[in-house]
PDB file of C-alpha atoms and ligand atoms in Angstrom:
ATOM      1  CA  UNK T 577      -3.521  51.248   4.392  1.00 76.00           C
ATOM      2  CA  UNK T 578      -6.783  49.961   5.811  1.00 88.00           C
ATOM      3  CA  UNK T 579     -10.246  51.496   4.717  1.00 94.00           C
ATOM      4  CA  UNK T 580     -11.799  51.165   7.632  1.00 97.00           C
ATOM      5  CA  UNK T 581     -15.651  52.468   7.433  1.00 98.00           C
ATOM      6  CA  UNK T 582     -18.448  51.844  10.363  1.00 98.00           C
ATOM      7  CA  UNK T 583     -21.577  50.181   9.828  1.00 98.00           C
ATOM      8  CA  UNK T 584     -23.626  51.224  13.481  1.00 98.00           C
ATOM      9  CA  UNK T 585     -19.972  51.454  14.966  1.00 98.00           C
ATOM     10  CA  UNK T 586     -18.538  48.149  14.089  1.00 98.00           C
ATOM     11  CA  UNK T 587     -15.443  48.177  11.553  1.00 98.00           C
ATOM     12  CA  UNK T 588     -15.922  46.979   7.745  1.00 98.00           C
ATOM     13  CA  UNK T 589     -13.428  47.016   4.868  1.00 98.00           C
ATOM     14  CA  UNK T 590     -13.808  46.980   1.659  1.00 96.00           C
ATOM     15  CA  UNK T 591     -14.059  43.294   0.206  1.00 97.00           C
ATOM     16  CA  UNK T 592     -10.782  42.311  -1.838  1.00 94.00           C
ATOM     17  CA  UNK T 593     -11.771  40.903  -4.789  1.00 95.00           C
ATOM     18  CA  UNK T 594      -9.600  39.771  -7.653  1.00 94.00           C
ATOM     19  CA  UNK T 595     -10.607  40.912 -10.938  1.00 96.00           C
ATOM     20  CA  UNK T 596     -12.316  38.032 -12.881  1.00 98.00           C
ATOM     21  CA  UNK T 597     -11.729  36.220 -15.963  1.00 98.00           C
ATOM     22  CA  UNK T 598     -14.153  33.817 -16.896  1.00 98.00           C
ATOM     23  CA  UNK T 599     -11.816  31.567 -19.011  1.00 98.00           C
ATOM     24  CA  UNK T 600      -9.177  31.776 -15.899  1.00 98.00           C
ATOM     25  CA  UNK T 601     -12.083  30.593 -13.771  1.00 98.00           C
ATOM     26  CA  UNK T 602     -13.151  27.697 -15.745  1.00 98.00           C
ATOM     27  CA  UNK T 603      -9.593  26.227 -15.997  1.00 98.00           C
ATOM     28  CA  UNK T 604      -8.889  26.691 -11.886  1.00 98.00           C
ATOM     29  CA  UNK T 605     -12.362  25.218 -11.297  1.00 98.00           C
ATOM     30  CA  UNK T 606     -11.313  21.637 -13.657  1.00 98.00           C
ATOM     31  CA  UNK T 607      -7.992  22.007 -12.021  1.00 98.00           C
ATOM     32  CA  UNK T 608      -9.041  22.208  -8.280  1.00 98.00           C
ATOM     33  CA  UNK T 609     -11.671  19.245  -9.161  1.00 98.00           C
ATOM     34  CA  UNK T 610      -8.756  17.314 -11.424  1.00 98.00           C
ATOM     35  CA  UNK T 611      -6.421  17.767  -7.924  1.00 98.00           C
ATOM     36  CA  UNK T 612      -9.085  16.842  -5.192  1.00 98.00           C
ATOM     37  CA  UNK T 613     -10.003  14.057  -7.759  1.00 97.00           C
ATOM     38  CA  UNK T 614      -6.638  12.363  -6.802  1.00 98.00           C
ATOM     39  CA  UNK T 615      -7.078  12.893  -2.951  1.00 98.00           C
ATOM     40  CA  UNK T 616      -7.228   9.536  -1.207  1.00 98.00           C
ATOM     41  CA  UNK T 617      -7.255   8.095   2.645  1.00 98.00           C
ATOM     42  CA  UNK T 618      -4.502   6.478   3.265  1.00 98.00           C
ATOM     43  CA  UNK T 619      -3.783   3.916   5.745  1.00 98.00           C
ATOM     44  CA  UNK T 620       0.235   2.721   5.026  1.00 98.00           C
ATOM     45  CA  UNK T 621       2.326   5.613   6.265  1.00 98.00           C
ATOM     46  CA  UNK T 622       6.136   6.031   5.720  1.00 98.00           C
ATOM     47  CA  UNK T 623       7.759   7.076   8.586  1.00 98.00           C
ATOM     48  CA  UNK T 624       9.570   9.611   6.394  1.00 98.00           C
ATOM     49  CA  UNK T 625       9.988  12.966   8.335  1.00 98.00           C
ATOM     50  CA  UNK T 626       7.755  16.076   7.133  1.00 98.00           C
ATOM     51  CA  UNK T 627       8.933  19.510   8.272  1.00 98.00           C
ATOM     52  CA  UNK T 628       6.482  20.989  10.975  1.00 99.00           C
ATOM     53  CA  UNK T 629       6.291  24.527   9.130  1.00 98.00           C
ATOM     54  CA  UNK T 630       3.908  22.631   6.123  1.00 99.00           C
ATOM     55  CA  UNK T 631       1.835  21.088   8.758  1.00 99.00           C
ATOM     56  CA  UNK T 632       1.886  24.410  10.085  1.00 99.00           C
ATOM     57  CA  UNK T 633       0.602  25.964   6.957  1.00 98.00           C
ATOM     58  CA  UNK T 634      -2.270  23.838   6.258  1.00 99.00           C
ATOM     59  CA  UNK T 635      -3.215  24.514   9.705  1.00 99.00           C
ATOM     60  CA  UNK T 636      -4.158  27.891   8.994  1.00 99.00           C
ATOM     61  CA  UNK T 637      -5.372  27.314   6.020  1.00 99.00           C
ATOM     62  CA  UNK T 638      -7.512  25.098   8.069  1.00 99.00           C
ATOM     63  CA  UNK T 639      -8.297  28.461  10.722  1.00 99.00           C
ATOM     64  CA  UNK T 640      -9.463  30.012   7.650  1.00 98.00           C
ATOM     65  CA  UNK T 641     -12.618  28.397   7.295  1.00 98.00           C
ATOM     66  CA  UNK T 642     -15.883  29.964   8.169  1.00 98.00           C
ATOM     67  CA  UNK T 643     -17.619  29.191  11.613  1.00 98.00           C
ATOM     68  CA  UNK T 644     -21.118  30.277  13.440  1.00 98.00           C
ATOM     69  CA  UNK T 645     -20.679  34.031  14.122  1.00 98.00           C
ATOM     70  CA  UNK T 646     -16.829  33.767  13.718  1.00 98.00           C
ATOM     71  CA  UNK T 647     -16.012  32.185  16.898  1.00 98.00           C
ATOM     72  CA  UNK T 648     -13.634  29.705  15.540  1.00 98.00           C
ATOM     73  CA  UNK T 649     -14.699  26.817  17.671  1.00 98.00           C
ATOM     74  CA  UNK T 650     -11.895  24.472  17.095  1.00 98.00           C
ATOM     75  CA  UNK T 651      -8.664  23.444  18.325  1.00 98.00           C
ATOM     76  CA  UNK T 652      -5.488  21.734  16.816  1.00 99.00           C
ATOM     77  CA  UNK T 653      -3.391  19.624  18.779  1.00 98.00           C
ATOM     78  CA  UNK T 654       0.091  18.237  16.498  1.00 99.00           C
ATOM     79  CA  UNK T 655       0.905  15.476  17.868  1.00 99.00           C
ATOM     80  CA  UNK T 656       4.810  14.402  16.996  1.00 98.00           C
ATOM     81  CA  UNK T 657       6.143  12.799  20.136  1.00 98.00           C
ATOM     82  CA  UNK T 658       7.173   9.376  19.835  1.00 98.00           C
ATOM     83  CA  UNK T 659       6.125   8.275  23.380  1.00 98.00           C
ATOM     84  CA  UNK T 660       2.520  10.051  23.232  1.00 98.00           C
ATOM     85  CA  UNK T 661       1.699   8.336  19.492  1.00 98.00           C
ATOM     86  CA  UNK T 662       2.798   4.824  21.203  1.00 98.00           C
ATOM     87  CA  UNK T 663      -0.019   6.130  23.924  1.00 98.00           C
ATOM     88  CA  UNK T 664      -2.650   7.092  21.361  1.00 98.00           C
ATOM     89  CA  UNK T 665      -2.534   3.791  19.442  1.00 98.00           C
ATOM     90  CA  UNK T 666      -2.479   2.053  22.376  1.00 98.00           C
ATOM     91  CA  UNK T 667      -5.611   3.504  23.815  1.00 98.00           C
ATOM     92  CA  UNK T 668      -7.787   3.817  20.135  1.00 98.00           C
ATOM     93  CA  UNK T 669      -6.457   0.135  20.212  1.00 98.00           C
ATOM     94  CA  UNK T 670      -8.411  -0.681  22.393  1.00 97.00           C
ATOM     95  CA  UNK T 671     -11.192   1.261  22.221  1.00 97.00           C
ATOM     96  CA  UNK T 672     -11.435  -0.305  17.970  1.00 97.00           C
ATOM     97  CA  UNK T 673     -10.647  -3.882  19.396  1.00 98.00           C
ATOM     98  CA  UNK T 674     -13.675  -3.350  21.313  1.00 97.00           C
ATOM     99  CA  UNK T 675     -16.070  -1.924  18.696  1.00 97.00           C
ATOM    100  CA  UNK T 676     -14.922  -4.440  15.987  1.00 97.00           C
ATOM    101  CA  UNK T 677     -15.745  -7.493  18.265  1.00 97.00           C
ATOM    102  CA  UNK T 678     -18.586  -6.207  20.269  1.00 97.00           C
ATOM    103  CA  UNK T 679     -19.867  -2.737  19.399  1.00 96.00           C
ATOM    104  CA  UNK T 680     -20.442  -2.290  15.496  1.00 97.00           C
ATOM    105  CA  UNK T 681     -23.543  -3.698  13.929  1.00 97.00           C
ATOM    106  CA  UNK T 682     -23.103  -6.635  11.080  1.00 98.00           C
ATOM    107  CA  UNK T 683     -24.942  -3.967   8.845  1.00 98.00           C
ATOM    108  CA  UNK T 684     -21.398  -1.543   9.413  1.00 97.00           C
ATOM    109  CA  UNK T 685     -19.120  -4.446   9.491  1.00 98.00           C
ATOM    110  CA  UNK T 686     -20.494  -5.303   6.320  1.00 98.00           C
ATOM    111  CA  UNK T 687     -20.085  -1.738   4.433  1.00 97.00           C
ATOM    112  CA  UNK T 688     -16.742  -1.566   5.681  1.00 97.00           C
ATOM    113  CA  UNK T 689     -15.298  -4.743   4.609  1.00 97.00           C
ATOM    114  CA  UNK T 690     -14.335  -2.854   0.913  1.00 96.00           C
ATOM    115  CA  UNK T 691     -11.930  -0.829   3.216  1.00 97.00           C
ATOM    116  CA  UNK T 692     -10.191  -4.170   4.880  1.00 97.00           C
ATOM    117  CA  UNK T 693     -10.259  -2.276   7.984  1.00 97.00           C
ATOM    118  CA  UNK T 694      -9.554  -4.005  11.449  1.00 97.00           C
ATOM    119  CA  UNK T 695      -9.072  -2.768  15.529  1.00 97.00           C
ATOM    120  CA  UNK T 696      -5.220  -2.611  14.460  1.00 98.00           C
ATOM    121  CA  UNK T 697      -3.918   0.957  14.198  1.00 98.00           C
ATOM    122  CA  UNK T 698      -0.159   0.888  13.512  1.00 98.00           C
ATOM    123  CA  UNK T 699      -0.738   4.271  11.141  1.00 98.00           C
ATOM    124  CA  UNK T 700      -0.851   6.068  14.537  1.00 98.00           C
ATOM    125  CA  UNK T 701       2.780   5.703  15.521  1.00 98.00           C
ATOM    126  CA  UNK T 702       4.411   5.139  11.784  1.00 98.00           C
ATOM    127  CA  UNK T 703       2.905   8.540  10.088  1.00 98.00           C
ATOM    128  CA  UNK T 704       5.441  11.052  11.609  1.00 98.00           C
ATOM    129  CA  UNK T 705       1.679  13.848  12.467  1.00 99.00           C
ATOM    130  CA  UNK T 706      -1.658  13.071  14.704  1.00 98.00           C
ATOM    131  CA  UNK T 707      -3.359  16.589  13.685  1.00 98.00           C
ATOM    132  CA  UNK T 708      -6.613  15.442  17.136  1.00 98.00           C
ATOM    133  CA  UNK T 709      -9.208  18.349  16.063  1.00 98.00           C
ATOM    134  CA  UNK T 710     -11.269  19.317  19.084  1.00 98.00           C
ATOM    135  CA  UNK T 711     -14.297  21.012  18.765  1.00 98.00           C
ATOM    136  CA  UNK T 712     -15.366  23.881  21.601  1.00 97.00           C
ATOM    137  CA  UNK T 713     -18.537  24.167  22.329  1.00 94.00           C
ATOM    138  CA  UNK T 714     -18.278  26.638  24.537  1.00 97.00           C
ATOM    139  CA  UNK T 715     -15.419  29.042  25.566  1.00 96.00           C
ATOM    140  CA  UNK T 716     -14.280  28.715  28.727  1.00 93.00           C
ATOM    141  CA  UNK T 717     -12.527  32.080  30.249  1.00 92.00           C
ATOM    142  CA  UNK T 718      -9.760  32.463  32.954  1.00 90.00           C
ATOM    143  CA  UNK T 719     -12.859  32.985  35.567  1.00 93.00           C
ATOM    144  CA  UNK T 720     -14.556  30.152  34.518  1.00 90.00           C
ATOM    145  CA  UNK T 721     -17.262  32.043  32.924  1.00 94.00           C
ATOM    146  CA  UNK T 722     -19.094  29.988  29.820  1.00 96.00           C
ATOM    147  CA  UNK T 723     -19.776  31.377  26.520  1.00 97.00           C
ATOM    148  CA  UNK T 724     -21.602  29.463  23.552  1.00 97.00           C
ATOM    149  CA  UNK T 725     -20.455  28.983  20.665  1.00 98.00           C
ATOM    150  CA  UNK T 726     -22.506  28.150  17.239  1.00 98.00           C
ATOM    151  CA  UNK T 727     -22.975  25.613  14.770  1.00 98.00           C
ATOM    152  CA  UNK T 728     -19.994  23.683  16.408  1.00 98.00           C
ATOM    153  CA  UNK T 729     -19.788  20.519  13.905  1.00 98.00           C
ATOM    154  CA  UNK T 730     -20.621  22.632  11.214  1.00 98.00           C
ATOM    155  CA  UNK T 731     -17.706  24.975  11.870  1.00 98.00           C
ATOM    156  CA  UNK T 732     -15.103  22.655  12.766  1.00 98.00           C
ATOM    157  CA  UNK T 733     -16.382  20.170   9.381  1.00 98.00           C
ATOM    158  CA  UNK T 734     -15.324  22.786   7.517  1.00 99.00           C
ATOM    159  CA  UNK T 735     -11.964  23.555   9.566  1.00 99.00           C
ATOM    160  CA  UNK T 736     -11.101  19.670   8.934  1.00 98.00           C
ATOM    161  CA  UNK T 737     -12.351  19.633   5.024  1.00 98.00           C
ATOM    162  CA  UNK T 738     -10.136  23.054   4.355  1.00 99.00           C
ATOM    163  CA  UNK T 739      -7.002  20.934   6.437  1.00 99.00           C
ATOM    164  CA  UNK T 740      -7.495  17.877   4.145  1.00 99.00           C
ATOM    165  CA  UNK T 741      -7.605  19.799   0.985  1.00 98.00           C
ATOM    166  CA  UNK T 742      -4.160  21.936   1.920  1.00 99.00           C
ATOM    167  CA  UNK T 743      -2.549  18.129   3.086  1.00 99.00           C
ATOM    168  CA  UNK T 744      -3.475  17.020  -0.305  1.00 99.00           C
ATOM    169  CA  UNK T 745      -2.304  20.519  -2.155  1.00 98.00           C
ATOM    170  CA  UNK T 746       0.990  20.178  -0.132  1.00 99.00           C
ATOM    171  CA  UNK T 747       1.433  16.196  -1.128  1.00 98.00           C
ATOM    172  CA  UNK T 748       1.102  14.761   2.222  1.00 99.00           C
ATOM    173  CA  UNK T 749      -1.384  12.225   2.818  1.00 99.00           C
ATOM    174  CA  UNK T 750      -3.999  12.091   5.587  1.00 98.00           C
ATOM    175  CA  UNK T 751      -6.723   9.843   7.128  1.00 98.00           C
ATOM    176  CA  UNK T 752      -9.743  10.822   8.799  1.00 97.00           C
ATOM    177  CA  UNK T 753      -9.757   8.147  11.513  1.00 95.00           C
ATOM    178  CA  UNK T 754     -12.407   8.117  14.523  1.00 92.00           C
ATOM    179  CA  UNK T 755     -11.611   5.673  16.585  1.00 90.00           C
ATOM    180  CA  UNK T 756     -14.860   5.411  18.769  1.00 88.00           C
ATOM    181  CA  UNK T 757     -15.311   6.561  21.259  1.00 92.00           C
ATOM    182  CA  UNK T 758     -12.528   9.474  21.687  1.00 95.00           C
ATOM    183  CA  UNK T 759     -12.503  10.480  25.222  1.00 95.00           C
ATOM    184  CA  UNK T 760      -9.447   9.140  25.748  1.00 97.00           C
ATOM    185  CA  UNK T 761      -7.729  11.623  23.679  1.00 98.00           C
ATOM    186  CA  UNK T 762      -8.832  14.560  25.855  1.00 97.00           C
ATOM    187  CA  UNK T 763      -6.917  12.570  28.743  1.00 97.00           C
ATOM    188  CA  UNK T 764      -4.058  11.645  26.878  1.00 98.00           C
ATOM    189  CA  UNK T 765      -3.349  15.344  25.590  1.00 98.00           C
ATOM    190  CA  UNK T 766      -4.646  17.026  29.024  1.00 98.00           C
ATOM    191  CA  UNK T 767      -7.583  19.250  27.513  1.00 97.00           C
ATOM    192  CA  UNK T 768     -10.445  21.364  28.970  1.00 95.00           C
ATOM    193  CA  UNK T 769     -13.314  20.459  29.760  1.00 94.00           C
ATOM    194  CA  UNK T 770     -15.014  22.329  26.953  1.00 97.00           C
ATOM    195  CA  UNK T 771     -13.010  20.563  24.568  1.00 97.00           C
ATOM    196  CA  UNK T 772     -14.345  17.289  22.712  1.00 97.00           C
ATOM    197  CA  UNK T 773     -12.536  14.987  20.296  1.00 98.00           C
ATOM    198  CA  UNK T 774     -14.009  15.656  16.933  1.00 98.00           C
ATOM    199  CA  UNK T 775     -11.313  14.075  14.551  1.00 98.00           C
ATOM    200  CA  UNK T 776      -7.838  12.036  14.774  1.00 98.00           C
ATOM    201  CA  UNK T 777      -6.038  13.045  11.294  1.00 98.00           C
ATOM    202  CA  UNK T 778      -2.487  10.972  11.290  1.00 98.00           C
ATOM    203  CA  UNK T 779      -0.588  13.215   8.506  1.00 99.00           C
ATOM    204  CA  UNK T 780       2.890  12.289   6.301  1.00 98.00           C
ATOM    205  CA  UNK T 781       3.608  10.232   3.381  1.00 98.00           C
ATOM    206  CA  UNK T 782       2.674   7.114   1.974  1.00 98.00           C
ATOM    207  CA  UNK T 783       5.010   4.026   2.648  1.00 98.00           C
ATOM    208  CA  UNK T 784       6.441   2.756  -0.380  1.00 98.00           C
ATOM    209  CA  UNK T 785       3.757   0.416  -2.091  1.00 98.00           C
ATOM    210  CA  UNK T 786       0.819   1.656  -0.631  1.00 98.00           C
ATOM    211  CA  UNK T 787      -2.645   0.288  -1.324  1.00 98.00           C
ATOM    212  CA  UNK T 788      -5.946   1.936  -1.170  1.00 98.00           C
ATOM    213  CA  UNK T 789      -9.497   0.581  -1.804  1.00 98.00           C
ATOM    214  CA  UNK T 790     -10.417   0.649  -5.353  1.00 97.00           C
ATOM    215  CA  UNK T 791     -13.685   2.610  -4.683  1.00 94.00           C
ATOM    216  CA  UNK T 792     -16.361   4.788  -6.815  1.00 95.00           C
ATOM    217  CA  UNK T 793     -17.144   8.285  -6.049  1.00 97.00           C
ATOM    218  CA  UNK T 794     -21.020   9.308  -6.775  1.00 97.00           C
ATOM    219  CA  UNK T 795     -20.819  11.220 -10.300  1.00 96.00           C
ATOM    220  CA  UNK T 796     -21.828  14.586  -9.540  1.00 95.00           C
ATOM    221  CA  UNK T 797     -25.385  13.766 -12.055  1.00 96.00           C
ATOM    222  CA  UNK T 798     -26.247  11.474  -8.638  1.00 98.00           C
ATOM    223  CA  UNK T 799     -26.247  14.242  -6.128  1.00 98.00           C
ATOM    224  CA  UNK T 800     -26.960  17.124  -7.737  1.00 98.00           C
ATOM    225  CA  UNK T 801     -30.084  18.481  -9.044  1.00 98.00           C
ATOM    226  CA  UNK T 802     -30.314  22.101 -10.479  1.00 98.00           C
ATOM    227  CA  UNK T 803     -33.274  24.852 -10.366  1.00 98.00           C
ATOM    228  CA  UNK T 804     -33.500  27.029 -13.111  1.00 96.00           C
TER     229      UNK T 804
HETATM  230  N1  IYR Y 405     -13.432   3.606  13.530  1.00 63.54           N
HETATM  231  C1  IYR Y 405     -13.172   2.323  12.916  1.00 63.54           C
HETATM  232  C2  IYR Y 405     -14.257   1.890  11.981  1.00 63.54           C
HETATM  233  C3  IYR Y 405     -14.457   2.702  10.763  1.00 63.54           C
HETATM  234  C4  IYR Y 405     -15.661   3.352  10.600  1.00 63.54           C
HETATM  235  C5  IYR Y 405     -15.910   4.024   9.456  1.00 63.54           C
HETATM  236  I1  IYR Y 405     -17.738   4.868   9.226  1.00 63.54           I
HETATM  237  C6  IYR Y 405     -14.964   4.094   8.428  1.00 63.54           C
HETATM  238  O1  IYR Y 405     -15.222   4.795   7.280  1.00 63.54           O
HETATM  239  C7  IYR Y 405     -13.753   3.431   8.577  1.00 63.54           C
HETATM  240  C8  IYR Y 405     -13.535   2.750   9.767  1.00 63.54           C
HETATM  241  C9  IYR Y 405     -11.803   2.291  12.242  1.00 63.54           C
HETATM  242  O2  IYR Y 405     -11.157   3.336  12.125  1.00 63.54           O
HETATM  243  O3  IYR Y 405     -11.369   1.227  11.843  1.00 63.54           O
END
């Protein structure tokens, strides 16, 4: 039974709040930080198969995030096909081959040599999920009327940070790959024209032996200062 009441006509329920235990609350906050502790990019994806109805549930985990005045402003295309991921690498391909020869600074080539990245891509066609995240930043209706939409990269940030952390939760590994730039993939999967590439997020499992950088997250005592 809902408890609808009406604040100047517009519908409000009553918040649903768990009752709270402050020792419960400690241990789930160490044990979400121990878990996102062990999240990691990976690049070296097993071709193993991962049943769309996970992907499916991180995905709206991922619509659960907050956005500018609720207006959701993202869109999810799950990208499985074979044929299309053969596409997709091929294009970013050549769009990274590009930017690593001619486009990127020394200065970035430089910061990202700890990663060992390069313009090659194979991660696009082995990991069995592209999750391309498009941001909206307008809606567009049937008419072709426009309507705006609010704090676009903020909403959709936190659409993409809620998907990594249920990929992670669920034991699937992810990357958070912009190959630069991304028109392409609005091409490739046929979008709108209100519809911009925002983020390319290849999803599965690790291939056997997997390596990832051996890098050092700030300690929270770095970015954090407190007010009291
Ligand atoms: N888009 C390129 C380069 C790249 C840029 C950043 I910033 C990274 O953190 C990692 C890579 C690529 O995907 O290789």
């Amino acid at each position: 039974m809902k408890n609808t009441q009406f604040i100047n006509g517009f519908p409000f329920l009553p918040h649903v709040q768990k009752p709270w235990n402050e020792h419960e609350s400690h241990q789930k906050a160490q044990a979400m930080c121990d878990e996102m502790a062990a999240r990691r990019s990976v690049r070296d994806f097993s071709t193993q198969a991962v049943p769309i109805e996970i992907i499916n549930h991180c995905l709206r985990t991922a619509c659960s995030a907050p956005s500018g005045a609720n207006k959701q402003p993202w869109v999810f295309c799950v990208v499985a096909d074979p044929a299309l991921k053969k596409q997709i690498r091929m294009a970013a391909e050549r769009e990274e081959y590009e930017s690593y020869h001619n486009r990127m600074s020394d200065e970035w080539l430089h910061d990202l040599k700890p990663l060992q990245t390069n313009w090659e891509k194979p991660f696009l066609e082995t990991a069995p999920y592209l999750i391309v995240v498009f941001r909206k930043s307008y809606e567009l209706g049937a008419d072709g009327s426009k309507k705006i939409n609010y704090y676009v990269n903020e909403s959709v940030g936190l659409a993409c940070g809620f998907l990594l952390a249920a990929i992670h939760h669920a034991g699937l590994v992810a990357l958070t790959h912009t190959p630069s730039p991304m028109n392409f993939l609005m091409r490739l999967l046929a979008r709108p024209e209100n519809e911009r590439p925002f983020l390319l997020i290849p999803v599965g499992l690790p291939a056997a032996g997997a390596l990832v950088p051996d890098i050092r997250r700030k300690a929270p005592e770095e970015v954090t200062f407190y007010y009291d």
